[in-house]
Amino acid sequence: MAIEIEKSFDVPQTVDEVWGFLTDPERIVECLPGATLIEAVDERTYRGEIGLKLGPIGTRFLGEIRFDELDARRHHMKMTGEGRDRRGSGN
């Protein structure tokens, strides 16, 4: 199942500062409660883990994200990601 997320909003920083932040997984992971960056597979692929909880039910997912497109001149990126429940019972 593919999900496309598109959102825009203003921030009080320069475009280059925001671009640098959004393309740095070590900084982004700090904004995701329960997330941990495990390793950089290569310069565009990263593995991590995130915990999710819905009411009394919680689980942790191991996953991978990849920057498929990075165009700093146009400030455009495209990412794909996938993950799996640590216990192997869902994705």
Coordinates of C-alpha atoms in Angstrom, one line a residue:
M1 CA 0.0 0.0 0.0
A2 CA 1.5 3.4 -1.0
I3 CA 0.8 6.5 1.0
E4 CA 1.7 9.9 -0.3
I5 CA 2.2 12.7 2.2
E6 CA 2.3 16.3 1.1
K7 CA 2.3 19.3 3.4
S8 CA 3.5 22.8 3.4
F9 CA 4.0 25.4 6.1
D10 CA 6.2 28.4 6.8
V11 CA 9.2 28.2 9.2
P12 CA 11.4 31.1 10.3
Q13 CA 14.6 29.7 8.8
T14 CA 16.4 29.9 5.5
V15 CA 15.5 27.4 2.8
D16 CA 19.1 26.0 3.0
E17 CA 18.9 25.6 6.8
V18 CA 15.6 23.7 6.5
W19 CA 16.9 21.5 3.6
G20 CA 20.0 20.6 5.6
F21 CA 17.8 19.6 8.5
L22 CA 15.3 17.5 6.4
T23 CA 18.1 15.6 4.7
D24 CA 19.9 14.7 7.9
P25 CA 18.4 11.5 9.4
E26 CA 20.4 11.9 12.7
R27 CA 18.6 15.2 13.3
I28 CA 15.2 14.2 12.0
V29 CA 15.0 11.1 14.3
E30 CA 15.2 13.4 17.3
C31 CA 11.8 14.8 16.3
L32 CA 10.1 11.3 16.2
P33 CA 9.3 10.2 19.8
G34 CA 10.3 6.5 20.3
A35 CA 12.5 6.5 17.2
T36 CA 16.1 5.3 17.0
L37 CA 18.5 5.5 14.1
I38 CA 20.3 2.2 14.0
E39 CA 22.7 2.5 11.1
A40 CA 23.5 4.2 7.8
V41 CA 23.5 1.4 5.2
D42 CA 24.9 3.8 2.6
E43 CA 24.7 7.6 2.0
R44 CA 21.0 7.4 1.0
T45 CA 19.7 4.4 3.0
Y46 CA 19.1 4.2 6.8
R47 CA 17.8 1.6 9.2
G48 CA 16.0 2.4 12.4
E49 CA 13.4 1.5 14.9
I50 CA 10.2 3.2 16.2
G51 CA 7.8 2.3 18.9
L52 CA 4.1 2.9 18.3
K53 CA 1.2 2.7 20.7
L54 CA -2.5 2.8 20.2
G55 CA -4.4 2.6 23.4
P56 CA -3.2 -0.4 25.4
I57 CA -1.5 -2.0 22.4
G58 CA 2.0 -1.1 21.5
T59 CA 4.8 -2.5 19.3
R60 CA 8.1 -1.7 17.8
F61 CA 8.9 -1.6 14.2
L62 CA 12.3 -2.1 12.5
G63 CA 12.5 -0.3 9.2
E64 CA 14.5 1.2 6.4
I65 CA 14.2 4.5 4.6
R66 CA 15.8 5.5 1.4
F67 CA 16.2 8.9 -0.2
D68 CA 15.3 8.0 -3.8
E69 CA 15.6 11.5 -5.1
L70 CA 17.6 14.4 -3.6
D71 CA 17.8 17.6 -5.6
A72 CA 19.3 20.3 -3.4
R73 CA 19.1 22.9 -6.2
R74 CA 15.3 22.5 -6.4
H75 CA 14.9 21.5 -2.7
H76 CA 13.0 18.4 -3.8
M77 CA 13.2 14.9 -2.2
K78 CA 11.4 11.6 -2.6
M79 CA 11.7 8.9 0.0
T80 CA 10.5 5.4 0.4
G81 CA 10.3 3.3 3.5
E82 CA 9.2 0.0 4.8
G83 CA 9.1 -1.6 8.2
R84 CA 8.2 -4.8 10.0
D85 CA 7.0 -5.5 13.5
R86 CA 10.0 -6.7 15.6
R87 CA 8.0 -9.9 16.4
G88 CA 7.4 -10.5 12.7
S89 CA 3.6 -10.3 13.0
G90 CA 2.8 -7.3 10.9
N91 CA 4.1 -4.6 8.6

